[in-house]
Structure formats: C-alpha cells, structure tokens
C-alpha cells in the first residue's frame, strides 16, 4: 500500500523518463488544446475580419497600456511590416490609439480605446471561461504543474518577458 507522497514521487520520477510515444501524445494534446483555446476568439475575430495577430496585439496592449511599438515587436516576435499592418487596421477601426512619446518623439505608445477594451474583454472572457472549466476539472496541483511545464518550455528571453508581465499585473 502506498501513501499519497509515494505516488507523487513515483509519478514525478516517471515523468523524467518519458518515451518518444508519450512525448508525441503530449505534443498532440497541446496541439488540440491550442485549437480549442483559440476556437472561441477565432469566431469573434472572424466576425470582424481579424486574425490571431490582431488578437495578440490587443491582448498585450491591454496588459501593458502605453507599451511601445518596439516592445510589442519583441513580445510578438513578428516583423515590423506585419505588426504595422495589424496596428494600422486596429487604429483605423478605432480599437487602438497611438500616441507620440513625451520623452522620445520617435516612440509610439499604444493604448486600447473604449471599443478596444470591449473587444479585448470579449476575447479574454471566452478564453477565461474555457480555462476556468479545464482548471477546475484538473485541480490545483495539475494547474501548478501545467504552469511549470509552460514556463519550462519558454526560451529564456520569452520567460523574462513573461515574468515581467506577470510581475506587473495588478
């Protein structure tokens, strides 16, 4: 008979020696989970003829109001041309406001408008609802483990960026 601690140690040890098949199953699970995670926002974005790049820009502008275009470029890892195309659309549609920097006139600081906040809330509400159900089903230990796995998969630069955003949340 084993107690809970022994079972946890054993299951933790077995994770250190995953087979290629177990890793493939993890990769596929992540792929299908990502499809589910993006499905609800994709439907909302399609109504507006927007894509995931628009969603990511809106998300990170919301998370860091006043962020610069260069900072957003670093977070999203896209080309300047690609981001400019997305921002032009969001600005023209009245969802994002671009303000000239007060210290450096070359900088552009990005803010969501009232309509931008409303769209961001719709997109995030859909994803939060899906995550809330999944986290509730999995339980607190699984949630903590999931976060550890995601953070361990991040490149060092992305992890620093993620931790900065996480530290700045209110």
Short mmCIF file of C-alpha atoms in Angstrom, two decimals, residues 54-132:
data_model
loop_
_atom_site.label_atom_id
_atom_site.label_comp_id
_atom_site.label_asym_id
_atom_site.label_seq_id
_atom_site.Cartn_x
_atom_site.Cartn_y
_atom_site.Cartn_z
CA UNK A 54 -4.88 41.23 -34.10
CA UNK A 55 -5.86 39.29 -31.00
CA UNK A 56 -2.28 39.05 -29.73
CA UNK A 57 -1.70 42.76 -30.30
CA UNK A 58 -4.91 43.69 -28.48
CA UNK A 59 -4.07 41.32 -25.63
CA UNK A 60 -0.59 42.69 -24.98
CA UNK A 61 -1.58 46.34 -25.45
CA UNK A 62 -4.24 45.71 -22.82
CA UNK A 63 -1.72 44.02 -20.49
CA UNK A 64 0.78 46.88 -20.82
CA UNK A 65 -1.04 50.13 -21.68
CA UNK A 66 1.35 52.61 -23.23
CA UNK A 67 3.69 49.90 -24.47
CA UNK A 68 5.83 50.96 -27.39
CA UNK A 69 5.67 49.51 -30.86
CA UNK A 70 9.23 48.19 -30.38
CA UNK A 71 8.26 46.43 -27.15
CA UNK A 72 5.25 44.88 -28.85
CA UNK A 73 7.50 43.73 -31.69
CA UNK A 74 9.76 41.99 -29.18
CA UNK A 75 6.86 40.31 -27.37
CA UNK A 76 5.09 39.11 -30.52
CA UNK A 77 8.21 38.14 -32.46
CA UNK A 78 6.79 39.37 -35.77
CA UNK A 79 8.22 41.62 -38.43
CA UNK A 80 7.77 45.36 -38.24
CA UNK A 81 5.87 45.27 -41.54
CA UNK A 82 3.47 42.61 -40.22
CA UNK A 83 2.84 44.47 -36.96
CA UNK A 84 2.37 47.79 -38.77
CA UNK A 85 -0.29 46.20 -40.99
CA UNK A 86 -2.14 44.91 -37.90
CA UNK A 87 -1.79 48.20 -35.98
CA UNK A 88 -2.94 50.27 -38.97
CA UNK A 89 -6.15 48.24 -39.10
CA UNK A 90 -6.75 48.41 -35.34
CA UNK A 91 -6.10 52.17 -35.29
CA UNK A 92 -8.30 52.81 -38.35
CA UNK A 93 -11.10 50.78 -36.76
CA UNK A 94 -10.88 52.81 -33.56
CA UNK A 95 -9.65 50.00 -31.30
CA UNK A 96 -6.10 51.22 -30.65
CA UNK A 97 -4.73 54.70 -30.15
CA UNK A 98 -1.10 55.53 -30.97
CA UNK A 99 0.45 58.44 -29.08
CA UNK A 100 3.79 60.10 -29.70
CA UNK A 101 6.25 59.60 -26.83
CA UNK A 102 6.76 62.53 -24.49
CA UNK A 103 10.48 61.87 -23.95
CA UNK A 104 11.29 60.44 -27.36
CA UNK A 105 9.15 61.73 -30.22
CA UNK A 106 10.15 58.73 -32.35
CA UNK A 107 8.39 56.34 -29.99
CA UNK A 108 4.76 55.40 -30.46
CA UNK A 109 2.88 54.37 -27.32
CA UNK A 110 -0.14 52.14 -27.79
CA UNK A 111 -3.39 52.21 -25.84
CA UNK A 112 -6.72 50.46 -26.28
CA UNK A 113 -9.72 52.69 -26.84
CA UNK A 114 -13.04 52.02 -25.15
CA UNK A 115 -14.05 49.85 -28.12
CA UNK A 116 -10.67 48.10 -27.95
CA UNK A 117 -11.23 47.29 -24.28
CA UNK A 118 -14.69 45.91 -25.12
CA UNK A 119 -13.28 43.61 -27.82
CA UNK A 120 -10.41 42.52 -25.58
CA UNK A 121 -12.91 41.64 -22.84
CA UNK A 122 -15.00 39.52 -25.26
CA UNK A 123 -11.92 37.64 -26.44
CA UNK A 124 -10.47 37.13 -22.97
CA UNK A 125 -13.81 36.19 -21.41
CA UNK A 126 -14.15 33.35 -23.92
CA UNK A 127 -10.67 32.04 -23.15
CA UNK A 128 -11.01 32.50 -19.39
CA UNK A 129 -14.27 30.53 -19.42
CA UNK A 130 -12.59 27.61 -21.21
CA UNK A 131 -9.55 27.71 -18.91
CA UNK A 132 -11.69 28.03 -15.78
#
